[in-house]
mmCIF file of C-alpha atoms and ligand atoms in Angstrom:
data_model
loop_
_atom_site.group_PDB
_atom_site.id
_atom_site.type_symbol
_atom_site.label_atom_id
_atom_site.label_comp_id
_atom_site.label_asym_id
_atom_site.label_seq_id
_atom_site.Cartn_x
_atom_site.Cartn_y
_atom_site.Cartn_z
ATOM 1 C CA MET A 1 -12.779 -2.223 -8.401
ATOM 2 C CA LYS A 2 -13.702 -4.745 -5.731
ATOM 3 C CA ILE A 3 -11.284 -5.156 -2.814
ATOM 4 C CA GLY A 4 -11.557 -7.943 -0.252
ATOM 5 C CA ILE A 5 -11.081 -7.016 3.399
ATOM 6 C CA ILE A 6 -10.382 -9.574 6.111
ATOM 7 C CA SER A 7 -9.049 -9.367 9.655
ATOM 8 C CA ASP A 8 -8.372 -11.307 12.834
ATOM 9 C CA THR A 9 -8.136 -14.749 11.277
ATOM 10 C CA HIS A 10 -6.212 -16.032 14.341
ATOM 11 C CA ASP A 11 -5.129 -19.307 12.711
ATOM 12 C CA HIS A 12 -8.648 -20.499 11.856
ATOM 13 C CA HIS A 13 -7.535 -22.494 8.807
ATOM 14 C CA GLU A 14 -11.005 -23.641 7.743
ATOM 15 C CA ASN A 15 -12.393 -20.095 7.693
ATOM 16 C CA ILE A 16 -9.290 -18.749 5.949
ATOM 17 C CA LEU A 17 -9.749 -21.287 3.140
ATOM 18 C CA LYS A 18 -13.483 -20.496 2.915
ATOM 19 C CA SER A 19 -12.726 -16.770 2.790
ATOM 20 C CA THR A 20 -10.159 -17.302 0.054
ATOM 21 C CA GLU A 21 -12.768 -19.129 -2.034
ATOM 22 C CA ILE A 22 -15.374 -16.396 -1.484
ATOM 23 C CA PHE A 23 -12.927 -13.659 -2.476
ATOM 24 C CA LYS A 24 -12.077 -15.548 -5.673
ATOM 25 C CA GLN A 25 -15.774 -16.085 -6.483
ATOM 26 C CA GLN A 26 -16.449 -12.381 -5.901
ATOM 27 C CA GLY A 27 -13.671 -11.442 -8.295
ATOM 28 C CA VAL A 28 -11.779 -9.105 -5.978
ATOM 29 C CA ALA A 29 -8.690 -7.436 -7.436
ATOM 30 C CA TYR A 30 -6.737 -8.024 -4.238
ATOM 31 C CA VAL A 31 -7.264 -8.560 -0.513
ATOM 32 C CA LEU A 32 -6.287 -6.409 2.442
ATOM 33 C CA HIS A 33 -5.671 -8.278 5.707
ATOM 34 C CA LEU A 34 -5.854 -5.991 8.725
ATOM 35 C CA GLY A 35 -3.773 -8.148 11.044
ATOM 36 C CA ASP A 36 -3.779 -10.888 13.680
ATOM 37 C CA TYR A 37 -2.779 -13.824 11.484
ATOM 38 C CA VAL A 38 -0.785 -15.172 14.476
ATOM 39 C CA ASN A 39 1.068 -18.147 12.896
ATOM 40 C CA PRO A 40 2.857 -17.408 9.580
ATOM 41 C CA ASN A 41 1.589 -20.746 8.215
ATOM 42 C CA SER A 42 -1.911 -19.213 8.174
ATOM 43 C CA VAL A 43 -0.760 -16.667 5.615
ATOM 44 C CA ARG A 44 0.330 -19.419 3.239
ATOM 45 C CA LEU A 45 -3.312 -20.520 2.894
ATOM 46 C CA CYS A 46 -4.159 -17.240 1.136
ATOM 47 C CA GLN A 47 -2.635 -18.143 -2.212
ATOM 48 C CA GLY A 48 -3.611 -16.279 -5.349
ATOM 49 C CA LEU A 49 -5.251 -13.251 -3.734
ATOM 50 C CA GLY A 50 -2.482 -10.672 -4.166
ATOM 51 C CA MET A 51 -2.809 -10.172 -0.440
ATOM 52 C CA GLN A 52 -1.485 -7.060 1.255
ATOM 53 C CA GLY A 53 -1.460 -6.810 5.007
ATOM 54 C CA ILE A 54 -0.462 -5.014 8.161
ATOM 55 C CA PHE A 55 0.625 -6.353 11.551
ATOM 56 C CA GLY A 56 -1.813 -6.959 14.388
ATOM 57 C CA ASN A 57 -1.007 -7.007 18.093
ATOM 58 C CA ASN A 58 -0.815 -10.830 18.079
ATOM 59 C CA ASP A 59 1.674 -11.002 15.198
ATOM 60 C CA GLY A 60 4.936 -11.516 17.052
ATOM 61 C CA ASP A 61 6.884 -13.503 14.470
ATOM 62 C CA LYS A 62 7.315 -10.544 12.136
ATOM 63 C CA PHE A 63 10.204 -11.900 10.081
ATOM 64 C CA ARG A 64 8.436 -15.171 9.236
ATOM 65 C CA LEU A 65 5.178 -13.343 8.553
ATOM 66 C CA VAL A 66 6.902 -11.066 6.042
ATOM 67 C CA SER A 67 8.489 -14.140 4.432
ATOM 68 C CA ALA A 68 5.110 -15.904 4.250
ATOM 69 C CA PHE A 69 3.594 -12.925 2.450
ATOM 70 C CA GLN A 70 6.461 -12.915 -0.041
ATOM 71 C CA ALA A 71 5.985 -16.654 -0.607
ATOM 72 C CA ILE A 72 2.375 -16.127 -1.763
ATOM 73 C CA GLY A 73 3.171 -13.070 -3.885
ATOM 74 C CA GLY A 74 1.753 -10.650 -1.342
ATOM 75 C CA GLU A 75 3.254 -7.880 0.738
ATOM 76 C CA LEU A 76 3.182 -7.167 4.446
ATOM 77 C CA LYS A 77 3.408 -3.402 4.778
ATOM 78 C CA GLY A 78 4.171 -2.903 8.475
ATOM 79 C CA ASP A 79 1.982 -1.470 11.222
ATOM 80 C CA PHE A 80 0.304 1.022 8.906
ATOM 81 C CA HIS A 81 -0.563 1.108 5.213
ATOM 82 C CA GLU A 82 -1.657 4.167 3.268
ATOM 83 C CA PHE A 83 -2.471 4.026 -0.428
ATOM 84 C CA GLN A 84 -4.604 5.509 -3.192
ATOM 85 C CA GLN A 85 -7.164 3.549 -5.167
ATOM 86 C CA ASP A 86 -9.550 4.999 -7.761
ATOM 87 C CA GLY A 87 -9.156 8.479 -6.313
ATOM 88 C CA LEU A 88 -9.673 7.360 -2.714
ATOM 89 C CA LYS A 89 -7.025 7.899 -0.067
ATOM 90 C CA ILE A 90 -7.172 4.823 2.155
ATOM 91 C CA ALA A 91 -5.562 4.072 5.532
ATOM 92 C CA CYS A 92 -5.227 0.602 7.080
ATOM 93 C CA TYR A 93 -4.377 0.158 10.768
ATOM 94 C CA HIS A 94 -5.053 -2.877 12.971
ATOM 95 C CA GLY A 95 -6.423 -0.694 15.756
ATOM 96 C CA SER A 96 -4.262 -1.862 18.651
ATOM 97 C CA GLU A 97 -4.138 1.652 20.089
ATOM 98 C CA PRO A 98 -7.705 3.031 20.160
ATOM 99 C CA GLN A 99 -6.561 6.652 20.408
ATOM 100 C CA LEU A 100 -4.441 6.338 17.274
ATOM 101 C CA LYS A 101 -7.355 4.717 15.448
ATOM 102 C CA GLU A 102 -9.701 7.535 16.473
ATOM 103 C CA ALA A 103 -7.154 10.141 15.412
ATOM 104 C CA LEU A 104 -6.906 8.518 11.973
ATOM 105 C CA ILE A 105 -10.680 8.498 11.599
ATOM 106 C CA LYS A 106 -11.141 12.092 12.732
ATOM 107 C CA CYS A 107 -8.136 13.770 11.087
ATOM 108 C CA GLY A 108 -9.974 14.281 7.809
ATOM 109 C CA THR A 109 -7.012 13.152 5.704
ATOM 110 C CA TYR A 110 -8.546 9.878 4.536
ATOM 111 C CA ASP A 111 -11.565 8.967 2.444
ATOM 112 C CA VAL A 112 -11.546 5.506 3.991
ATOM 113 C CA VAL A 113 -10.066 4.173 7.249
ATOM 114 C CA MET A 114 -10.012 0.383 7.664
ATOM 115 C CA TYR A 115 -9.276 -1.368 10.945
ATOM 116 C CA GLY A 116 -9.879 -4.683 12.720
ATOM 117 C CA HIS A 117 -8.974 -5.846 16.226
ATOM 118 C CA THR A 118 -12.400 -5.267 17.862
ATOM 119 C CA HIS A 119 -13.982 -8.221 16.001
ATOM 120 C CA ALA A 120 -17.048 -6.002 15.434
ATOM 121 C CA CYS A 121 -18.219 -5.112 11.918
ATOM 122 C CA ARG A 122 -18.462 -1.431 11.134
ATOM 123 C CA ASN A 123 -19.541 0.397 7.990
ATOM 124 C CA GLU A 124 -20.340 4.042 8.645
ATOM 125 C CA LYS A 125 -19.372 7.579 7.728
ATOM 126 C CA VAL A 126 -17.658 9.747 10.335
ATOM 127 C CA GLY A 127 -17.590 13.207 8.808
ATOM 128 C CA ASN A 128 -16.332 12.631 5.267
ATOM 129 C CA THR A 129 -14.430 9.485 6.206
ATOM 130 C CA LEU A 130 -15.867 6.035 5.574
ATOM 131 C CA VAL A 131 -14.935 3.745 8.475
ATOM 132 C CA LEU A 132 -14.785 0.021 7.753
ATOM 133 C CA ASN A 133 -14.183 -3.005 9.959
ATOM 134 C CA PRO A 134 -14.773 -6.448 8.406
ATOM 135 C CA GLY A 135 -15.221 -8.108 11.819
ATOM 136 C CA THR A 136 -13.325 -11.317 12.502
ATOM 137 C CA ALA A 137 -12.936 -14.193 10.072
ATOM 138 C CA HIS A 138 -12.233 -16.451 13.062
ATOM 139 C CA GLY A 139 -15.615 -15.798 14.618
ATOM 140 C CA PHE A 140 -14.735 -16.655 18.217
ATOM 141 C CA GLY A 141 -18.104 -18.324 18.706
ATOM 142 C CA GLU A 142 -19.968 -15.574 16.835
ATOM 143 C CA LYS A 143 -20.612 -15.325 13.103
ATOM 144 C CA PRO A 144 -17.314 -15.115 11.173
ATOM 145 C CA THR A 145 -17.356 -12.298 8.613
ATOM 146 C CA ILE A 146 -15.362 -10.700 5.818
ATOM 147 C CA MET A 147 -16.035 -7.614 3.696
ATOM 148 C CA ILE A 148 -16.060 -6.591 0.052
ATOM 149 C CA PHE A 149 -15.464 -2.930 -0.754
ATOM 150 C CA ASP A 150 -16.229 -1.433 -4.159
ATOM 151 C CA THR A 151 -13.913 1.529 -4.690
ATOM 152 C CA LEU A 152 -16.040 2.959 -7.525
ATOM 153 C CA THR A 153 -19.368 3.053 -5.657
ATOM 154 C CA THR A 154 -17.689 3.308 -2.189
ATOM 155 C CA GLN A 155 -20.192 0.699 -0.998
ATOM 156 C CA ALA A 156 -19.053 -2.012 1.406
ATOM 157 C CA LYS A 157 -20.889 -5.234 2.193
ATOM 158 C CA VAL A 158 -20.324 -7.746 4.950
ATOM 159 C CA LEU A 159 -20.361 -11.433 4.019
ATOM 160 C CA GLU A 160 -20.763 -14.258 6.482
ATOM 161 C CA ILE A 161 -18.279 -17.023 5.874
HETATM 162 NI NI1 NI B 1 -5.947 -7.536 17.541
#
């Protein structure tokens, strides 16, 4: 199953719409957003993706963000999201506290740990844990990126928007 991963969109509407199109073309089953939407109106651009998300450190309007997710048929899980997919135990955390992020990666509990926040792509194994960061879909003057993760092959690829 292909899962879309996106993070740190920071209200970049054009890139959010481009990312939504790419995810649809790639046939992802759903999309995980790893936080830093900022304005709840940004979330409403992600229609039709079955988007699930977590809060980032710049997501202050929590009530309206949760409502925006509900309006597009998605779900905002809180600061942390843990789930199972195709036999993989997966953790999602924005990464606001680096020590907590490192503890998640090194604890050995998870097959995959996904985070954002640093705006730097990452796709590497730490022990038996695959560590993924899709980079930032905003770009901030650098190349904006998103990620597709195949839960059957456990291969992840970075796509430039
Ligand atoms: Ni952040």
